[in-house]
XYZ file of C-alpha atoms in Angstrom:
658
model
C -1.512 32.349 -25.276
C 0.845 31.697 -22.379
C -0.079 29.064 -19.784
C 1.366 29.944 -16.379
C 0.208 27.729 -13.465
C 0.461 29.523 -10.156
C 1.318 26.473 -7.965
C -0.190 23.109 -7.100
C -3.771 22.152 -7.247
C -6.016 25.016 -6.303
C -7.779 24.975 -3.016
C -11.424 25.753 -3.267
C -11.392 27.061 0.291
C -8.662 29.568 -0.505
C -5.917 28.021 1.528
C -2.474 27.391 0.170
C -3.582 26.935 -3.524
C -2.804 29.139 -6.598
C -4.815 30.263 -9.662
C -4.089 30.237 -13.384
C -2.366 33.244 -14.934
C -3.296 33.686 -18.619
C -2.016 36.316 -21.082
C -4.406 37.272 -23.920
C -2.831 36.964 -27.354
C -5.179 39.616 -28.833
C -4.867 42.528 -26.405
C -1.831 41.396 -24.369
C -3.549 41.762 -20.990
C -2.614 39.212 -18.314
C -5.080 38.091 -15.606
C -5.343 35.416 -12.929
C -8.349 33.104 -13.082
C -10.031 30.802 -10.580
C -11.821 27.585 -11.553
C -15.181 29.261 -11.061
C -14.319 31.817 -13.780
C -14.544 29.214 -16.537
C -17.731 29.065 -18.606
C -18.376 25.814 -20.408
C -14.776 24.834 -19.782
C -13.183 28.000 -21.327
C -11.813 31.231 -19.920
C -12.452 34.641 -21.437
C -10.248 37.724 -21.273
C -11.494 40.394 -18.868
C -10.129 43.171 -21.098
C -11.406 42.311 -24.614
C -13.718 39.337 -23.890
C -11.686 37.082 -26.202
C -11.856 33.328 -25.615
C -8.701 31.605 -24.339
C -8.954 28.632 -26.668
C -5.601 27.063 -25.705
C -6.607 26.353 -22.061
C -9.551 24.298 -20.822
C -10.655 23.446 -17.254
C -11.115 19.658 -17.047
C -12.425 19.360 -13.486
C -14.563 21.225 -11.019
C -14.487 21.546 -7.192
C -13.085 18.452 -5.429
C -15.874 18.674 -2.839
C -18.404 18.134 -5.607
C -17.286 14.525 -5.893
C -18.859 12.329 -3.199
C -15.923 9.933 -3.114
C -13.725 9.524 -0.044
C -9.987 9.536 0.156
C -7.354 11.754 -1.381
C -8.423 13.255 -4.714
C -6.013 15.302 -6.747
C -7.491 17.831 -9.170
C -5.377 19.129 -12.050
C -5.921 21.125 -15.208
C -4.650 19.872 -18.539
C -3.973 22.120 -21.540
C -5.949 20.652 -24.446
C -7.130 21.695 -27.917
C -10.491 23.429 -28.233
C -13.558 21.408 -28.963
C -14.845 21.476 -32.560
C -18.009 23.449 -31.818
C -17.663 25.386 -28.593
C -20.473 27.560 -27.388
C -19.047 31.055 -27.648
C -20.275 34.103 -25.909
C -20.931 37.266 -27.929
C -19.878 40.299 -25.972
C -20.726 43.798 -27.110
C -19.425 45.948 -28.623
C -16.249 44.049 -29.530
C -16.200 41.576 -32.420
C -15.693 37.883 -31.762
C -12.317 36.631 -32.965
C -12.389 33.400 -34.897
C -11.597 30.194 -33.103
C -9.343 29.086 -35.940
C -6.414 31.312 -36.705
C -6.652 32.952 -40.169
C -3.570 33.369 -42.359
C -1.822 36.673 -42.040
C -2.273 39.077 -44.962
C 0.563 39.618 -47.389
C 2.961 42.345 -46.464
C 2.536 45.622 -48.329
C 5.349 46.617 -50.682
C 7.934 48.970 -49.319
C 7.363 52.650 -49.937
C 9.571 54.104 -52.620
C 9.628 57.817 -53.320
C 10.961 57.338 -56.843
C 8.387 54.762 -57.981
C 5.378 56.645 -56.688
C 3.147 58.405 -59.269
C 2.934 62.173 -59.314
C -0.823 62.296 -58.692
C -2.286 61.536 -55.228
C -4.003 58.216 -54.608
C -5.640 56.249 -51.841
C -3.712 53.942 -49.562
C -6.126 51.064 -50.069
C -5.083 48.441 -52.633
C -7.011 47.915 -55.860
C -8.930 44.919 -54.558
C -10.106 46.467 -51.287
C -12.754 48.939 -52.503
C -15.879 48.700 -50.472
C -18.021 51.300 -52.251
C -19.204 50.899 -55.869
C -18.958 54.676 -56.319
C -15.211 54.429 -55.827
C -15.024 51.633 -58.393
C -17.113 53.594 -60.901
C -15.039 56.757 -60.444
C -11.783 54.919 -61.017
C -13.002 53.105 -64.135
C -14.477 56.311 -65.546
C -11.391 58.392 -64.877
C -9.113 55.802 -66.450
C -11.363 55.494 -69.514
C -11.659 59.232 -70.181
C -7.942 59.839 -69.724
C -7.101 56.906 -71.987
C -9.439 58.170 -74.704
C -7.784 61.569 -74.530
C -4.358 59.953 -74.886
C -5.534 58.025 -77.973
C -6.909 61.216 -79.532
C -3.661 63.045 -78.831
C -1.590 60.316 -80.489
C -3.881 60.279 -83.538
C -3.511 64.021 -83.993
C 0.255 63.799 -83.664
C 0.408 61.144 -86.385
C -1.866 63.182 -88.671
C 0.384 66.212 -88.362
C 3.730 64.436 -88.542
C 3.076 61.680 -91.068
C 0.108 62.778 -93.185
C 0.968 66.487 -93.537
C -2.104 67.899 -91.838
C -1.928 71.423 -90.463
C -1.187 71.829 -86.775
C -4.411 73.836 -86.410
C -6.365 70.582 -86.121
C -4.807 69.911 -82.700
C -6.320 73.009 -81.116
C -9.651 72.490 -82.865
C -9.823 68.842 -81.838
C -9.042 69.714 -78.208
C -11.935 72.167 -78.035
C -14.327 69.763 -79.741
C -13.253 66.919 -77.448
C -13.838 68.882 -74.245
C -17.289 69.960 -75.412
C -18.097 66.408 -76.520
C -17.156 64.965 -73.117
C -19.264 67.600 -71.394
C -22.237 66.931 -73.689
C -22.044 63.179 -73.143
C -22.649 63.711 -69.381
C -20.159 61.029 -68.510
C -19.289 62.862 -65.278
C -22.889 63.080 -64.132
C -23.320 62.472 -60.406
C -26.133 59.958 -60.922
C -24.257 57.940 -63.529
C -22.988 55.202 -61.212
C -26.373 54.727 -59.550
C -28.104 54.595 -62.900
C -25.712 51.902 -64.162
C -26.131 49.828 -61.009
C -29.905 50.128 -61.121
C -30.002 49.097 -64.784
C -27.644 46.227 -64.072
C -29.796 44.986 -61.214
C -32.941 45.299 -63.320
C -31.356 43.300 -66.129
C -30.253 40.577 -63.717
C -33.735 40.350 -62.226
C -35.214 40.141 -65.695
C -32.875 37.289 -66.574
C -33.387 35.567 -63.246
C -37.177 35.688 -63.148
C -37.826 35.330 -66.835
C -38.803 38.898 -67.649
C -41.117 39.652 -64.744
C -42.726 43.054 -64.476
C -40.706 45.297 -62.200
C -43.053 47.934 -60.770
C -40.475 49.730 -58.704
C -40.966 53.489 -58.804
C -38.298 55.834 -60.113
C -37.534 57.446 -56.761
C -36.919 54.084 -55.156
C -35.012 52.838 -58.180
C -32.065 55.160 -57.657
C -31.687 54.576 -53.908
C -28.807 52.639 -52.471
C -30.445 49.421 -51.352
C -28.823 46.351 -49.950
C -29.825 44.241 -52.921
C -28.438 46.788 -55.404
C -25.004 46.934 -53.832
C -22.765 44.583 -55.789
C -21.627 41.480 -54.047
C -18.149 40.133 -54.307
C -19.132 37.442 -56.785
C -20.828 40.027 -59.033
C -17.960 42.484 -58.997
C -16.679 41.610 -62.459
C -20.169 41.966 -63.869
C -20.489 45.411 -62.328
C -17.108 46.448 -63.724
C -18.138 45.477 -67.231
C -21.506 47.166 -66.712
C -19.632 50.412 -66.079
C -17.462 49.743 -69.145
C -20.473 49.111 -71.394
C -22.064 52.342 -70.258
C -18.868 54.299 -70.936
C -18.516 52.746 -74.385
C -22.047 53.838 -75.223
C -21.566 57.380 -73.938
C -18.029 57.835 -75.316
C -17.417 55.201 -78.021
C -13.876 54.327 -78.922
C -14.473 55.335 -82.544
C -15.407 58.857 -81.420
C -11.692 59.710 -81.424
C -11.586 59.097 -85.198
C -14.769 61.123 -85.627
C -13.279 64.046 -83.674
C -10.128 63.878 -85.821
C -12.151 64.044 -89.038
C -14.354 66.801 -87.632
C -11.268 68.848 -86.717
C -9.892 68.367 -90.245
C -13.250 69.474 -91.663
C -13.306 72.629 -89.545
C -9.650 73.393 -90.355
C -10.480 73.139 -94.113
C -8.166 70.210 -94.755
C -8.582 67.993 -97.838
C -8.966 64.849 -95.712
C -11.780 62.445 -96.573
C -13.479 59.977 -94.216
C -12.186 57.191 -96.447
C -8.638 58.346 -95.655
C -9.225 58.157 -91.904
C -10.811 54.730 -92.302
C -7.966 53.367 -94.423
C -5.250 54.708 -92.139
C -6.989 53.279 -89.080
C -7.357 49.870 -90.733
C -3.736 49.751 -91.862
C -2.386 50.892 -88.496
C -1.085 54.203 -89.867
C -3.222 55.952 -87.235
C -3.207 54.581 -83.656
C -6.617 52.971 -83.243
C -6.697 49.166 -83.262
C -3.538 48.858 -81.152
C -3.821 52.240 -79.449
C -4.222 50.698 -75.995
C -0.469 50.105 -75.925
C 0.007 53.875 -76.131
C -2.214 54.292 -73.060
C -0.092 51.909 -71.005
C 3.079 53.601 -72.189
C 1.952 57.142 -71.328
C -0.305 56.630 -68.300
C 1.290 53.451 -67.020
C -0.314 50.073 -66.595
C -3.496 50.008 -64.521
C -2.089 47.146 -62.451
C 1.005 49.163 -61.549
C -0.694 52.391 -60.532
C -3.725 50.508 -59.076
C -6.297 52.963 -60.377
C -8.541 50.616 -62.384
C -9.253 46.873 -62.187
C -9.609 46.629 -66.005
C -6.549 46.645 -68.231
C -6.093 48.820 -71.293
C -6.908 46.043 -73.759
C -10.336 45.542 -72.162
C -10.990 49.276 -72.075
C -9.781 50.535 -75.440
C -9.633 47.554 -77.777
C -12.171 48.316 -80.575
C -14.430 45.574 -81.813
C -14.229 46.811 -85.407
C -13.270 49.849 -87.461
C -16.349 51.724 -88.636
C -16.571 52.519 -92.337
C -16.127 55.881 -93.998
C -19.885 56.420 -94.257
C -20.485 55.786 -90.542
C -17.452 57.884 -89.633
C -18.873 60.934 -91.390
C -22.254 60.382 -89.734
C -20.561 60.144 -86.323
C -18.709 63.421 -86.946
C -21.969 65.134 -87.913
C -23.679 63.742 -84.817
C -20.921 65.070 -82.551
C -21.116 68.498 -84.182
C -24.877 68.547 -83.725
C -24.588 67.399 -80.111
C -22.110 70.107 -79.101
C -23.884 72.803 -81.113
C -21.293 73.600 -83.801
C -22.203 75.615 -86.891
C -20.118 73.875 -89.514
C -19.093 75.233 -92.910
C -19.387 73.230 -96.094
C -16.559 71.027 -97.238
C -13.480 72.617 -98.790
C -14.675 71.984 -102.320
C -11.683 73.526 -104.062
C -9.084 71.433 -102.217
C -11.018 68.162 -102.465
C -11.879 68.654 -106.153
C -8.272 69.522 -106.972
C -7.113 66.379 -105.227
C -9.645 64.228 -107.122
C -8.564 65.653 -110.465
C -4.929 64.958 -109.636
C -5.746 61.343 -108.717
C -7.558 60.824 -112.024
C -4.845 62.622 -114.063
C -7.303 65.148 -115.519
C -6.444 68.759 -116.471
C -7.015 70.870 -113.383
C -6.759 74.305 -115.038
C -9.567 73.568 -117.457
C -12.021 71.589 -115.319
C -11.714 73.088 -111.833
C -12.957 76.641 -112.638
C -16.144 75.279 -114.236
C -16.674 72.912 -111.315
C -16.302 75.793 -108.849
C -18.910 77.780 -110.786
C -21.392 74.891 -110.493
C -20.574 74.607 -106.787
C -21.153 78.314 -106.134
C -24.299 78.303 -108.229
C -25.980 75.191 -106.821
C -24.572 74.908 -103.255
C -26.249 71.541 -102.598
C -27.068 70.620 -99.026
C -25.052 67.374 -99.346
C -21.844 69.386 -98.986
C -22.548 69.886 -95.250
C -21.993 67.198 -92.649
C -25.129 65.525 -91.374
C -26.049 63.008 -88.698
C -28.530 61.316 -91.036
C -27.115 57.864 -91.926
C -29.284 57.639 -95.069
C -27.837 60.735 -96.719
C -25.210 60.654 -99.453
C -21.667 61.410 -98.216
C -20.096 64.764 -98.954
C -17.242 63.382 -101.062
C -19.773 61.747 -103.411
C -21.463 65.117 -103.947
C -18.113 66.732 -104.775
C -17.394 64.096 -107.398
C -20.919 64.413 -108.809
C -20.190 68.093 -109.470
C -16.989 67.089 -111.264
C -18.873 64.575 -113.424
C -21.458 67.186 -114.439
C -18.684 69.654 -115.234
C -16.913 67.063 -117.415
C -20.108 66.236 -119.272
C -20.782 69.913 -119.977
C -17.215 70.712 -121.083
C -16.659 67.656 -123.283
C -20.310 67.143 -124.321
C -20.510 63.518 -123.277
C -24.126 62.717 -124.081
C -24.129 59.177 -125.466
C -22.520 59.724 -128.880
C -20.828 56.285 -128.760
C -17.264 57.507 -128.310
C -16.305 54.594 -126.080
C -17.588 52.090 -128.632
C -15.381 53.732 -131.256
C -12.397 53.493 -128.910
C -13.065 49.785 -128.341
C -13.372 49.117 -132.058
C -10.223 51.064 -132.877
C -8.174 49.389 -130.119
C -6.524 50.659 -126.956
C -4.235 53.180 -128.637
C -6.934 55.224 -130.276
C -5.579 58.154 -132.294
C -2.063 57.229 -131.276
C -2.642 57.810 -127.554
C -1.060 55.302 -125.168
C -2.012 55.783 -121.515
C 1.144 53.973 -120.384
C 3.373 56.620 -121.896
C 4.195 59.911 -120.222
C 3.059 62.087 -123.087
C 0.730 64.901 -122.118
C -2.901 64.183 -123.031
C -5.538 66.635 -124.207
C -3.433 67.970 -127.056
C -5.602 69.155 -129.924
C -4.553 67.721 -133.278
C -4.539 69.507 -136.590
C -7.819 67.830 -137.609
C -11.120 69.589 -137.666
C -13.095 67.341 -135.303
C -11.441 68.514 -132.106
C -14.493 67.866 -129.894
C -14.538 64.156 -130.663
C -10.803 63.955 -130.075
C -11.220 65.679 -126.709
C -13.889 63.159 -125.683
C -11.645 60.264 -126.716
C -8.733 61.700 -124.777
C -10.908 62.201 -121.722
C -12.345 58.667 -121.747
C -8.933 57.088 -122.325
C -7.447 59.066 -119.450
C -10.347 58.157 -117.172
C -10.016 54.460 -118.069
C -6.262 54.558 -117.418
C -6.748 56.288 -114.061
C -9.325 53.654 -113.097
C -6.629 50.982 -113.322
C -4.156 53.075 -111.339
C -6.475 53.894 -108.443
C -5.522 51.563 -105.614
C -8.220 50.928 -103.033
C -6.633 47.823 -101.535
C -4.944 47.872 -98.143
C -1.171 47.722 -97.949
C -1.183 44.603 -95.802
C -3.067 42.637 -98.489
C -0.261 42.956 -101.044
C 1.545 39.796 -99.928
C 1.566 37.262 -97.118
C 4.656 38.716 -95.464
C 2.969 42.118 -95.089
C -0.194 40.500 -93.799
C 1.641 38.465 -91.139
C 3.569 41.546 -90.048
C 0.302 43.499 -89.857
C -1.306 40.813 -87.708
C 1.679 40.700 -85.377
C 1.994 44.461 -84.903
C -1.663 45.527 -85.042
C -4.168 42.707 -84.614
C -2.492 40.502 -81.997
C -0.427 43.113 -80.223
C -0.525 43.015 -76.444
C -1.247 39.274 -76.301
C 1.304 37.290 -74.312
C 2.314 33.811 -75.373
C 4.081 31.018 -73.620
C 7.662 30.105 -74.476
C 6.480 26.985 -76.306
C 4.092 28.995 -78.486
C 6.752 31.556 -79.297
C 9.193 28.804 -80.208
C 6.578 27.171 -82.437
C 5.877 30.514 -84.114
C 9.566 30.965 -84.871
C 9.706 27.482 -86.431
C 6.740 28.230 -88.683
C 8.205 31.598 -89.630
C 11.511 29.990 -90.625
C 9.625 27.434 -92.720
C 7.718 30.200 -94.492
C 10.867 32.236 -95.099
C 12.576 29.159 -96.575
C 9.723 28.540 -99.020
C 9.581 32.229 -99.890
C 13.296 32.365 -100.683
C 12.991 29.439 -103.097
C 10.470 31.120 -105.425
C 9.594 34.566 -104.087
C 7.765 36.166 -107.001
C 5.456 33.319 -107.969
C 4.756 32.450 -104.341
C 3.703 35.980 -103.370
C 1.700 36.418 -106.562
C -0.257 33.198 -106.061
C -0.948 34.010 -102.406
C -2.180 37.526 -103.149
C -4.377 36.283 -105.971
C -5.799 33.560 -103.781
C -6.743 36.106 -101.117
C -8.118 38.903 -103.300
C -9.794 37.174 -106.254
C -13.273 36.025 -105.351
C -15.042 34.885 -108.513
C -14.684 35.083 -112.267
C -17.841 35.811 -114.211
C -17.964 36.470 -117.946
C -14.244 37.132 -118.055
C -14.430 39.915 -115.423
C -12.395 39.573 -112.236
C -14.563 40.626 -109.296
C -13.033 41.870 -106.080
C -14.768 43.281 -103.073
C -13.581 45.785 -100.501
C -16.039 47.268 -97.976
C -18.973 46.551 -100.272
C -17.270 48.170 -103.268
C -17.385 46.242 -106.519
C -14.213 46.585 -108.555
C -13.502 45.047 -111.945
C -10.504 44.891 -114.199
C -10.285 47.451 -116.943
C -12.220 46.604 -120.038
C -9.801 48.519 -122.257
C -7.245 45.721 -122.208
C -9.387 43.368 -124.284
C -7.951 41.737 -127.341
C -10.731 42.863 -129.656
C -13.271 45.652 -129.709
C -16.245 43.300 -129.689
C -14.994 41.553 -126.553
C -14.456 44.922 -124.860
C -18.020 45.991 -125.618
C -19.377 42.704 -124.261
C -17.325 43.149 -121.099
C -18.638 46.657 -120.491
C -22.184 45.420 -121.044
C -21.678 42.587 -118.563
C -20.153 44.951 -116.018
C -23.050 47.387 -116.334
C -25.520 44.550 -115.906
C -23.770 43.347 -112.741
C -24.157 46.816 -111.259
C -27.830 47.122 -112.137
C -27.316 49.285 -115.218
C -28.967 48.736 -118.564
C -26.724 49.363 -121.563
C -28.054 51.839 -124.091
C -26.732 51.837 -127.666
C -25.206 55.061 -129.004
C -27.516 57.858 -130.025
C -27.941 58.876 -133.630
C -25.984 61.983 -134.565
C -28.024 65.121 -134.149
C -27.476 68.685 -135.179
C -27.869 70.041 -131.645
C -26.874 67.668 -128.862
C -28.163 69.110 -125.623
C -27.389 67.884 -122.144
C -28.820 64.373 -121.768
C -30.486 63.533 -118.468
C -30.912 59.895 -117.478
C -33.778 58.418 -115.513
C -34.410 55.312 -113.475
C -36.911 52.697 -114.523
C -38.791 50.448 -112.135
C -38.900 46.870 -113.383
C -39.996 43.790 -111.376
C -40.083 45.687 -108.099
C -36.658 47.343 -108.415
C -34.951 50.225 -110.154
C -32.978 49.745 -113.350
C -30.437 52.435 -114.202
C -30.225 53.265 -117.905
C -26.976 54.796 -119.189
C -24.590 54.945 -122.132
C -21.094 53.507 -122.005
C -19.459 56.969 -122.171
C -21.281 58.187 -119.086
C -20.729 54.887 -117.276
C -16.959 55.168 -117.705
C -17.023 58.446 -115.784
C -19.218 56.958 -113.079
C -17.075 53.894 -112.431
C -13.826 55.853 -112.132
C -15.137 58.439 -109.669
C -17.070 55.788 -107.743
C -13.871 53.804 -107.261
C -12.081 56.959 -106.150
C -14.839 57.690 -103.616
C -14.984 53.988 -102.589
C -18.745 53.742 -103.057
C -21.028 51.766 -105.327
C -21.571 53.035 -108.873
C -25.330 53.330 -108.308
C -24.790 55.675 -105.367
C -22.638 57.890 -107.549
C -25.308 57.846 -110.263
C -28.041 58.781 -107.753
C -25.956 61.745 -106.561
C -25.480 62.941 -110.152
C -29.216 62.661 -110.860
C -30.026 64.625 -107.719
C -27.572 67.365 -108.654
C -28.984 67.538 -112.183
C -32.510 67.959 -110.847
C -31.341 70.796 -108.628
C -29.591 72.524 -111.501
C -32.656 72.105 -113.736
C -34.859 73.614 -111.028
C -32.502 76.594 -110.688
C -32.436 77.112 -114.442
C -36.226 76.987 -114.601
C -36.540 79.588 -111.853
C -34.004 81.828 -113.563
C -35.799 81.492 -116.897
C -39.115 82.285 -115.263
C -37.600 85.348 -113.610
C -36.068 86.536 -116.875
C -39.366 86.118 -118.706
C -41.094 88.091 -115.991
C -38.535 90.887 -116.247
C -38.810 90.886 -120.035
C -42.585 91.163 -119.930
C -42.338 93.868 -117.316
C -39.858 95.876 -119.380
C -41.969 95.581 -122.549
C -45.071 96.696 -120.663
C -43.171 99.658 -119.268
C -42.029 100.650 -122.748
C -45.605 100.485 -124.033
C -46.755 102.749 -121.224
C -44.004 105.262 -121.848
C -44.537 105.319 -125.653
C -46.089 108.667 -126.728
C -49.594 108.567 -128.118
C -49.741 109.831 -131.730
C -52.602 112.031 -132.876
């Protein structure tokens, strides 16, 4: 503020003296003031009522002093007092006595760097309404989820040879799923804020009873509006609500559901494995969001970055993924078909190296005859997965075709050695060739069991990154720890450690990698059986590679016992061997599964292929057998009824003899 004295000392009587001319630094208005205009030693602007803090009147009227003689009165420009008594004019706000720092200058406008969509002029940190904050977080989250789904579908089509039809199906399912989740409900933001405030009150007052009515609960109150210190909590409250309404794993569920509708031979275990190994964008998919939509800090549309929004906590298993797909289909009202049994069964037979032309037609007949309900997707988490039901049908078909009913064929193979009847599973000779001997059925059972045992060793259920340490470190760098920034010192230290590891690996590469992989994968050794675990699946080494037949039989007995199975000795030869049905026995409060070694060899191979426990596979087979027995009983009852009806009709039509 400018200080412009108008002359010498003012004259209270109006003669010859001058006033003080002050220019307001807020509104720019200049006015002349007399000593009587000062209030408490300060002058105020007549235009905006601002206080002139840089000028203070230090004396009053000279006639007020009772002294005699010449008295000179002057005004001195001083600093304001620490606590002046300010006047509050209306309706203008009171400027602060202490000058505040000027805000940072806004970045220059650039036509080329501006996004294509419209946006507000306010910066990201200047939102005053929580509705604006909720809308921006929600819009960023939904768009990011759609980008992740789009990238997953592109990878499925380009890399995993899935038909392009899944893209259109997944788009329709996704739109209906977003609409059914009610994420764009108008009351969503108020509901989240009310729940957040209720939770904070519960934590603050130790769980007191909140008797607020529902109509008052959703009103915008002063205590519900988030304060500046609680802004981060409110942001994460919105994020938690969005993650519950539209989980991150729902993109994988929509992909599997689209493959199911498009009749693709894709299993939930495939989606799970590809997501874990980074072959489908999921764990590090937030980098795709920043690349396509731009960083949230650059476009200023969301205070949360992509890692906070779309970084999954874990990858759900194949069982939960199928349940999630069934739940989405039920929520949006889809009438789903059964699984593509022909394609999935053909794929399973190819993985186990079994003859497709002989087994698949019989399996399709059982499928068309029984049509079990387990072949449809369901939202029930306690139901057996669809892939397990498909493999149960294959097991029943194999038992019917090759008459595997506990004759002790596997014990004979173990006693005769690995190359029974001259068959070596390591060679490329075609199996299932009937010899010139008479007992072709027994030879077919031996060929089947040897092929199943060989395929059990070849089925790989381990992840690619667990093969060696180099693959695991690369996986962690590209998938697990992607998007994390490090300092220059940390990066330099990482390079030093990497060079040290590469130097040790170059010295003895084969033994080093082998010892590291064995140290990671092997868990325990019990009774000569190497036990490894993956997602709750129990996997053992093949018992065919034993040195003697007696050791191989002991190993299969130990393996069956570890899985809760009781080994049954071979049956005595009978003239007519019908289909043998197994039952469960309850001992000491739990179920014990009784089975022969021949049947168990089929169970373990298909259970490893389905990546489930052997007992779950056995339960699915028992359930299918009960259904088939019930159908056969009904058919037999119907045939007997028709036979009795036809005989009665013939008796009625027979002529009566005299």
